Structures are given as C-alpha cells and as structure tokens.
JSON list of C-alpha atoms and ligand atoms in Angstrom, two decimals:
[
{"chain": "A", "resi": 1, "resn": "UNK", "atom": "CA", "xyz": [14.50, -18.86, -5.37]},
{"chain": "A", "resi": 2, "resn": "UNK", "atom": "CA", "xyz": [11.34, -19.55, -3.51]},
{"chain": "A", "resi": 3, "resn": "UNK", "atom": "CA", "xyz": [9.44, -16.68, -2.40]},
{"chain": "A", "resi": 4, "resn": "UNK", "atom": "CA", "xyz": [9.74, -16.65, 1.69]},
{"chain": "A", "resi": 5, "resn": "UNK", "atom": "CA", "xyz": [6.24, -16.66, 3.31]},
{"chain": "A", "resi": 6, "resn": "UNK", "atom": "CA", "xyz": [4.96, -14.27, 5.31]},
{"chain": "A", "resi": 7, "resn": "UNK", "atom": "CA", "xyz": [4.54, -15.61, 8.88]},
{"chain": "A", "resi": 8, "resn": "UNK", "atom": "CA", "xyz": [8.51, -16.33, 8.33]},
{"chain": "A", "resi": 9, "resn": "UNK", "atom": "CA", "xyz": [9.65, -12.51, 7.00]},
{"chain": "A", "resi": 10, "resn": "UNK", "atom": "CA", "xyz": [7.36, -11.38, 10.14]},
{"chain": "A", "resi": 11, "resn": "UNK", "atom": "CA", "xyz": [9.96, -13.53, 12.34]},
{"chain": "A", "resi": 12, "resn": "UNK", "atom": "CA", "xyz": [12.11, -10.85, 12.91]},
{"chain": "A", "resi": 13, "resn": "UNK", "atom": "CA", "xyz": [14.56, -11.70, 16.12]},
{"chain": "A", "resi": 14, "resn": "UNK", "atom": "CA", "xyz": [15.35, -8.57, 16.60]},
{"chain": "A", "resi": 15, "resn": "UNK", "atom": "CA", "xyz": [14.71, -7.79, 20.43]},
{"chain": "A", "resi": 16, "resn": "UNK", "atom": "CA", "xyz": [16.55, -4.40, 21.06]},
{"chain": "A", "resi": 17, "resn": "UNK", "atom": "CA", "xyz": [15.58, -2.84, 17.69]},
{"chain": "A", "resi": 18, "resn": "UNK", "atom": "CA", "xyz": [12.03, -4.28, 17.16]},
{"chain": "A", "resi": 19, "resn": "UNK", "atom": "CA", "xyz": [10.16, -3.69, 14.01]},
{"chain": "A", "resi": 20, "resn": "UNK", "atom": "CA", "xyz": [10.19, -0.47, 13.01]},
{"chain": "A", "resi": 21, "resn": "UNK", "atom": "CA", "xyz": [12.44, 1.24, 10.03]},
{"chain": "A", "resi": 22, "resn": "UNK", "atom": "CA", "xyz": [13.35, 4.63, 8.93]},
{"chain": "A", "resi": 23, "resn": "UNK", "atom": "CA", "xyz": [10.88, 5.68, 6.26]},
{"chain": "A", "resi": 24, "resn": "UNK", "atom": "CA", "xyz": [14.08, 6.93, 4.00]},
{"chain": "A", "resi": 25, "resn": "UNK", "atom": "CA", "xyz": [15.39, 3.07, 3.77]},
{"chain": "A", "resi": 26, "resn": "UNK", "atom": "CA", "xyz": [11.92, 1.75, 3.27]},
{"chain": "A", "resi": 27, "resn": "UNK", "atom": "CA", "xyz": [12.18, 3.71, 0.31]},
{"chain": "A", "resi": 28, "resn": "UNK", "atom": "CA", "xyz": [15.72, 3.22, -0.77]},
{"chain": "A", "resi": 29, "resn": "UNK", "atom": "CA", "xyz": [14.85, -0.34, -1.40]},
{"chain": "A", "resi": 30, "resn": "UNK", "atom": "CA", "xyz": [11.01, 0.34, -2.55]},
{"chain": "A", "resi": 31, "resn": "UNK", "atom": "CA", "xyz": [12.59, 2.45, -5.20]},
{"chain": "A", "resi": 32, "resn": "UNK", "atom": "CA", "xyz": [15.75, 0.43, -6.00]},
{"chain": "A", "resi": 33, "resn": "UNK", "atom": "CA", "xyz": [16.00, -0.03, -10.07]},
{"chain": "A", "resi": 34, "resn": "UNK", "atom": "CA", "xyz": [12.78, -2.12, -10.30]},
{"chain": "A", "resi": 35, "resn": "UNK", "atom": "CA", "xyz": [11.67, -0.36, -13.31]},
{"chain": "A", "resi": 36, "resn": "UNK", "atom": "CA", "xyz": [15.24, -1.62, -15.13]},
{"chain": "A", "resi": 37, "resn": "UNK", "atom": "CA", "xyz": [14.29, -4.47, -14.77]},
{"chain": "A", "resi": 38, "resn": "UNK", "atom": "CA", "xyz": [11.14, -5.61, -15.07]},
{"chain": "A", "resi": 39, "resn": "UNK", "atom": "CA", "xyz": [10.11, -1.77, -17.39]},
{"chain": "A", "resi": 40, "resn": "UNK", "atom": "CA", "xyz": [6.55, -1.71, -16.50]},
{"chain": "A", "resi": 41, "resn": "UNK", "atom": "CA", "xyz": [6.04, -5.10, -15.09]},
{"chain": "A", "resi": 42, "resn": "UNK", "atom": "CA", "xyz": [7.63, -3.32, -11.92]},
{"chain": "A", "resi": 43, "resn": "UNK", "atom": "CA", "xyz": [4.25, -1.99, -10.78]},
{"chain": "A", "resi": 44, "resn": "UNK", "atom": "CA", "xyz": [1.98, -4.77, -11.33]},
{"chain": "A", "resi": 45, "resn": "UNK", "atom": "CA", "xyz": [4.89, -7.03, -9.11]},
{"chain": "A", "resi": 46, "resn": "UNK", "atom": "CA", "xyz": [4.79, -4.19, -6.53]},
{"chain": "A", "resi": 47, "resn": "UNK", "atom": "CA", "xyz": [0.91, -4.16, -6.68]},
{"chain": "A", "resi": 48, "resn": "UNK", "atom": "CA", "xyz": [0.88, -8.19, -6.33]},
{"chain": "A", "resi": 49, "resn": "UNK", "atom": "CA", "xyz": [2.95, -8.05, -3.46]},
{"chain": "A", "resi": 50, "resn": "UNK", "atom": "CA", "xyz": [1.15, -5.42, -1.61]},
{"chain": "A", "resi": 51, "resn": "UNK", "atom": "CA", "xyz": [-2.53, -7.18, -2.69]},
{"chain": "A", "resi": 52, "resn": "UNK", "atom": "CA", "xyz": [-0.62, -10.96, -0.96]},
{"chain": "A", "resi": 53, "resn": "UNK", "atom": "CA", "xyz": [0.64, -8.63, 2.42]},
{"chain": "A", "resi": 54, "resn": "UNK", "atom": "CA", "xyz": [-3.05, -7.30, 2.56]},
{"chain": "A", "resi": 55, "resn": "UNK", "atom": "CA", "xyz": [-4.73, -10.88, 2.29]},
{"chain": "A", "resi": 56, "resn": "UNK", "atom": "CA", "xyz": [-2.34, -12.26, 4.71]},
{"chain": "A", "resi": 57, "resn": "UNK", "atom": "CA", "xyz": [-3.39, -9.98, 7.76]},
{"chain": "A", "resi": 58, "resn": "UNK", "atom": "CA", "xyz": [-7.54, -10.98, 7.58]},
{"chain": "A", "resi": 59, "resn": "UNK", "atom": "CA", "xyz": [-8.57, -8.12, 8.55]},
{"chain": "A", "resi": 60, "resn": "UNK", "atom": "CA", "xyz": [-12.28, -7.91, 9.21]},
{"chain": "A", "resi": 61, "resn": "UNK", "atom": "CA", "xyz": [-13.46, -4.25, 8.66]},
{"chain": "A", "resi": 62, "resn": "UNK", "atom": "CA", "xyz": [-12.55, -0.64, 6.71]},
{"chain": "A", "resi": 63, "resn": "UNK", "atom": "CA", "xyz": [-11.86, 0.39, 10.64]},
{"chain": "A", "resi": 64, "resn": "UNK", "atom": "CA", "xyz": [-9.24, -2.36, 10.85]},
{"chain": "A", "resi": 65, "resn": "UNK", "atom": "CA", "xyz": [-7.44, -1.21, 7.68]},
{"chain": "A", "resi": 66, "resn": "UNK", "atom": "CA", "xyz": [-7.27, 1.98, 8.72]},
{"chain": "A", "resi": 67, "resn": "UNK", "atom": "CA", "xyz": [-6.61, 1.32, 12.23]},
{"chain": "A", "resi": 68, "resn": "UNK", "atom": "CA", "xyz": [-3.43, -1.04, 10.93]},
{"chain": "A", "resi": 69, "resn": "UNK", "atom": "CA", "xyz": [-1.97, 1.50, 8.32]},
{"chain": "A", "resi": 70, "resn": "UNK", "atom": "CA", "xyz": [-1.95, 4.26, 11.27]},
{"chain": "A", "resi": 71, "resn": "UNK", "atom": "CA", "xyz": [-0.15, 1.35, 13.60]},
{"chain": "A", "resi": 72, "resn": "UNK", "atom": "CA", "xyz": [2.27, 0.61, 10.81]},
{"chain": "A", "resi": 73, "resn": "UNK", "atom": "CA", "xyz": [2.52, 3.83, 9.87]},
{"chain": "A", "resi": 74, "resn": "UNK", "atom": "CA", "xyz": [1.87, 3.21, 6.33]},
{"chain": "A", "resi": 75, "resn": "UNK", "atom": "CA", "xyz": [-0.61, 6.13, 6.20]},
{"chain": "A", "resi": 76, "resn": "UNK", "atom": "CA", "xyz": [-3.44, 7.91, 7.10]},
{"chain": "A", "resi": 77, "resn": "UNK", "atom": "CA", "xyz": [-6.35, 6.17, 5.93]},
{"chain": "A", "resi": 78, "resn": "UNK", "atom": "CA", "xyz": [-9.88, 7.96, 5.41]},
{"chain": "A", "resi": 79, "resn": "UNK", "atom": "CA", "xyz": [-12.64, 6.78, 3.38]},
{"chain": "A", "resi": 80, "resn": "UNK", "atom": "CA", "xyz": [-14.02, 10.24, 0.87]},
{"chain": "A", "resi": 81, "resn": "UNK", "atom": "CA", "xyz": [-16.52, 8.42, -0.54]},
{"chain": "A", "resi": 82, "resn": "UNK", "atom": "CA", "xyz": [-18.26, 4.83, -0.28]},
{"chain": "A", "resi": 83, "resn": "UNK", "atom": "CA", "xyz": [-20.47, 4.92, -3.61]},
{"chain": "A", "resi": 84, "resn": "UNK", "atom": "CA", "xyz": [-18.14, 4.75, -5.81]},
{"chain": "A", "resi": 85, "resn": "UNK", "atom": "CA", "xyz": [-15.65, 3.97, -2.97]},
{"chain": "A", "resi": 86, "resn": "UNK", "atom": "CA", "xyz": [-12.63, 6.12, -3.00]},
{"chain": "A", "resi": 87, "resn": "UNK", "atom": "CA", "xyz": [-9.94, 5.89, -0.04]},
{"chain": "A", "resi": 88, "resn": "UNK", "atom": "CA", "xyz": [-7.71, 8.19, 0.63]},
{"chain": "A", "resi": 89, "resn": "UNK", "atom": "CA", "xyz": [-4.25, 8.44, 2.28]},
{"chain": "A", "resi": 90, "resn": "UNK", "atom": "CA", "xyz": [-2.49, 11.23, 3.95]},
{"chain": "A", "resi": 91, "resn": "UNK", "atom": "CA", "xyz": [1.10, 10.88, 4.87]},
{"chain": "A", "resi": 92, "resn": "UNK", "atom": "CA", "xyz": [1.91, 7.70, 2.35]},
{"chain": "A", "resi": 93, "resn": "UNK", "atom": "CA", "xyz": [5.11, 5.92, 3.52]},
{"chain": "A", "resi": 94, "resn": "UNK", "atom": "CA", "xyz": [5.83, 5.58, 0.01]},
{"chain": "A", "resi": 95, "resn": "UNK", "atom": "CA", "xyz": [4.99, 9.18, -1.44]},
{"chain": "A", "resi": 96, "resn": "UNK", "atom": "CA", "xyz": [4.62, 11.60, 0.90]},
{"chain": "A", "resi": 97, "resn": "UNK", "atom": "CA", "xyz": [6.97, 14.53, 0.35]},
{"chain": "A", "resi": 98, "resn": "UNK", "atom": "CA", "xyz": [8.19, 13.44, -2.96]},
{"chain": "A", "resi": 99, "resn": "UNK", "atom": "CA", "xyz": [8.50, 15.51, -5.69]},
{"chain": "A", "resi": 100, "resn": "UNK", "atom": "CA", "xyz": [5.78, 15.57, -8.88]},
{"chain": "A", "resi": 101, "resn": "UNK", "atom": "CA", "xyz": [6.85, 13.41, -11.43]},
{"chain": "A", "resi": 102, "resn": "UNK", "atom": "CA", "xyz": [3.83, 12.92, -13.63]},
{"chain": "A", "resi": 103, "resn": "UNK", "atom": "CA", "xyz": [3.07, 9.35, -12.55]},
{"chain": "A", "resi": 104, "resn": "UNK", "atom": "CA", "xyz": [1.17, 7.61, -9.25]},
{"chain": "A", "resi": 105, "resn": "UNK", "atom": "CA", "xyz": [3.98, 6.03, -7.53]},
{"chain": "A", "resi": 106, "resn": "UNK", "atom": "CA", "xyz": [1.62, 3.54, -4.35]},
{"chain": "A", "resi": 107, "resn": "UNK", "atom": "CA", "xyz": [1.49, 0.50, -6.45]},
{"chain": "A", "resi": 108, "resn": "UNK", "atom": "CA", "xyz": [2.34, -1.28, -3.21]},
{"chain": "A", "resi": 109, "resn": "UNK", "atom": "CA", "xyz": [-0.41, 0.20, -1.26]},
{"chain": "A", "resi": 110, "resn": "UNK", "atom": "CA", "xyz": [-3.25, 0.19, -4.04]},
{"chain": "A", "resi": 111, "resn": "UNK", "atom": "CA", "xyz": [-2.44, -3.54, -4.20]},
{"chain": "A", "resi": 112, "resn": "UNK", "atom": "CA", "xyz": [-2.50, -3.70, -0.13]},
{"chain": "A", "resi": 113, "resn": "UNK", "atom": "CA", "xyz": [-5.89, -1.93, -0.37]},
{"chain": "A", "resi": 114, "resn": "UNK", "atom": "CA", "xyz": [-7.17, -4.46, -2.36]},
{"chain": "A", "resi": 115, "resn": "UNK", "atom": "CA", "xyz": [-6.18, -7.64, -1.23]},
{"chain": "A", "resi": 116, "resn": "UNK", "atom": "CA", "xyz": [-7.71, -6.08, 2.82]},
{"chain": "A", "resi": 117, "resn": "UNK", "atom": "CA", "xyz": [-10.93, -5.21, 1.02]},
{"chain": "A", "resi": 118, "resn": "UNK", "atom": "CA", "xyz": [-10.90, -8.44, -0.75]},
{"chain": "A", "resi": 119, "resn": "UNK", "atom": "CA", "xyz": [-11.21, -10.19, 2.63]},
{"chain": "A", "resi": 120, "resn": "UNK", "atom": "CA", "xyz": [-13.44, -7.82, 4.03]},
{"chain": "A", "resi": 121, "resn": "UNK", "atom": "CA", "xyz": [-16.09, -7.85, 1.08]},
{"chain": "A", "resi": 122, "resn": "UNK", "atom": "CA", "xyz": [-15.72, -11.60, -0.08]},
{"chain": "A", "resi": 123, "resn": "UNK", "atom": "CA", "xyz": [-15.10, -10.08, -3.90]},
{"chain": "A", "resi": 124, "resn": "UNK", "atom": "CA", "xyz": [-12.55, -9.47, -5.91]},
{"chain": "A", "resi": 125, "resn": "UNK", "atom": "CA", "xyz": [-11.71, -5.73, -6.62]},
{"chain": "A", "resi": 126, "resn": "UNK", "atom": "CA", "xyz": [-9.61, -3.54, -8.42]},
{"chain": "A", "resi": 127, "resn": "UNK", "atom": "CA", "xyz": [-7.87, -0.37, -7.29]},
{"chain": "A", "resi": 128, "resn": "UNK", "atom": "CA", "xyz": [-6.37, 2.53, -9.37]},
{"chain": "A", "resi": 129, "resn": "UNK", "atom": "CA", "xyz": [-4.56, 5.50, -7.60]},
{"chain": "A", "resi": 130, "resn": "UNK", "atom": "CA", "xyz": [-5.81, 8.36, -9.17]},
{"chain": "A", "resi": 131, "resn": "UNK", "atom": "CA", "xyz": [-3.81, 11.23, -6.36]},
{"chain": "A", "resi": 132, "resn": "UNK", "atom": "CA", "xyz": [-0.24, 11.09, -5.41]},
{"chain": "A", "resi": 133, "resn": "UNK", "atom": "CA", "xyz": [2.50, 13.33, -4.57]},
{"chain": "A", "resi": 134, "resn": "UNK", "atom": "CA", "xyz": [3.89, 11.66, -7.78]},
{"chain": "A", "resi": 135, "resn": "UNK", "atom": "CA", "xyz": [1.21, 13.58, -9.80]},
{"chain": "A", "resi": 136, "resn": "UNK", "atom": "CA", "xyz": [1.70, 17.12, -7.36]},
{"chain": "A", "resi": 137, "resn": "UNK", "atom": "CA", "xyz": [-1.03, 16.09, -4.70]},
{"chain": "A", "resi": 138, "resn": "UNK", "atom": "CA", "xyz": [-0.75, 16.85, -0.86]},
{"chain": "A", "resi": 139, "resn": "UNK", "atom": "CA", "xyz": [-2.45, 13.17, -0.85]},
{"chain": "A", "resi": 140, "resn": "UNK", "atom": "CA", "xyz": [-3.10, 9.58, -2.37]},
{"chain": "A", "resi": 141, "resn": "UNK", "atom": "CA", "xyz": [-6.06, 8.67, -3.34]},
{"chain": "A", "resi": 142, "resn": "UNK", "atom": "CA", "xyz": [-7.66, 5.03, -4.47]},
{"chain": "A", "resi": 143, "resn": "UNK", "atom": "CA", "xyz": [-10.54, 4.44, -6.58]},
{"chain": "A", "resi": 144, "resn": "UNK", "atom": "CA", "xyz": [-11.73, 1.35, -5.68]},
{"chain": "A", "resi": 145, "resn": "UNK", "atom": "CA", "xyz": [-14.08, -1.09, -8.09]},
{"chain": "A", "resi": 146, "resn": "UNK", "atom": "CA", "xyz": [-15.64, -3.97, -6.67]},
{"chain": "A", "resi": 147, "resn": "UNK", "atom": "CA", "xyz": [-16.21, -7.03, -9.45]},
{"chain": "A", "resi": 148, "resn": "UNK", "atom": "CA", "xyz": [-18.40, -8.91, -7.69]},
{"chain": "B", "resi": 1, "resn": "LIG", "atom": "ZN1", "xyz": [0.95, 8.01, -3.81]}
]
C-alpha cells in the first residue's frame, strides 16, 4: 500500500473531538510489535518517519521547534548546549514515565529533530539519543551532528 501523505493524515474531520489523543494510546500503537517485525529495522523506520513529519512542517527556527513540540505536546524542548549541539526533552510523549530498560526508546523524535533542523540549517544532520527514561533518566537528550 501507498504510504498516505501528510497534508491528507492531517485531514482529520473530526469536529467535536479535534486533534488531540490520550498519551497512553499514542503509545499503545507507537509500541505495538514493531520490533517482531522488522528486529532492528523498527527504529531506523520509526526514525524515518519522525525525520519526513519534521521536514513536512518547515519550520524556520530552534524557537519554532520548540514552540511546536510544547503545542503538540510532544515535549519540552530546551537546547543544553549549541557547540556540540545537544537538545534536550523533558516530558517525552514517548518515554516519559517509563520504566529503565537499558535502551533509548525516541527514535521517532530523534528523527523529528532532525528532519526540523534539516530545514532550519540547510544541512543534513544526524541525531543520536544519548538520555531516556529507557536508559533510567528523568529526561531525553539528543546529540545532534551537523554533516554539512
Ligand atoms: Zn527517550
């Protein structure tokens, strides 16, 4: 099956409900059985997907991204360092709470990250979460690398 685009998923019809969703479902289906299927290929598709949802919005500035994760409540975004950069996020909508489990977990937002940085920077970067509740932090946090 095709993918769907974007602009259509965002069509949502849903005029008593509106957009927002319980953080539990969100991740009910963001942790369905991926892994059984695709073994380690799971993260790279979630990180894809999150990197294409990032592009799509063209956002114009670090502000904006964080400005659109607090709207969205995706997280709470702060920069800890700009050389190397390294953002942070309190709150993740995919972590937070979550027990350790010895691995980082925000494939989907690492990939978001990027592909809003991408656009802001006009370069393509890579970004590794190093911090998550995954690995027993209160936090996640992103190293981001910028290839030029
Ligand atoms: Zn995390």
């Amino acid at each position: 099956m095709a993918q769907i685009p974007l602009d259509i998923l965002k069509n949502t019809n849903r005029p008593t409900l509106g957009d927002s969703i319980n953080t539990v479902l969100f991740r009910i289906i963001r942790f369905a059985d991926l892994e059984k299927y695709l073994g380690d290929g799971a993260n790279a598709v979630l990180y894809a997907s999150g990197k294409k949802f990032g592009e799509s919005l063209d956002l114009k500035s670090v502000d904006d991204v964080i400005e659109f994760c607090k709207d969205n409540k995706i997280g709470i975004v702060e920069i800890v360092n700009e050389n190397p950069l390294q953002v942070r996020v309190y709150e993740c909508i995919t972590c937070s709470g979550l027990p350790k489990m010895g691995k980082t977990l925000c494939h989907f937002e690492g990939g978001f990250i990027a592909g809003c940085l991408e656009n802001i920077f006009g370069k393509k970067v890579q970004v590794k979460e190093t911090h998550c509740a995954g690995l027993g932090h209160e936090y996640c946090q992103f190293d981001v690398k910028i290839l030029g």
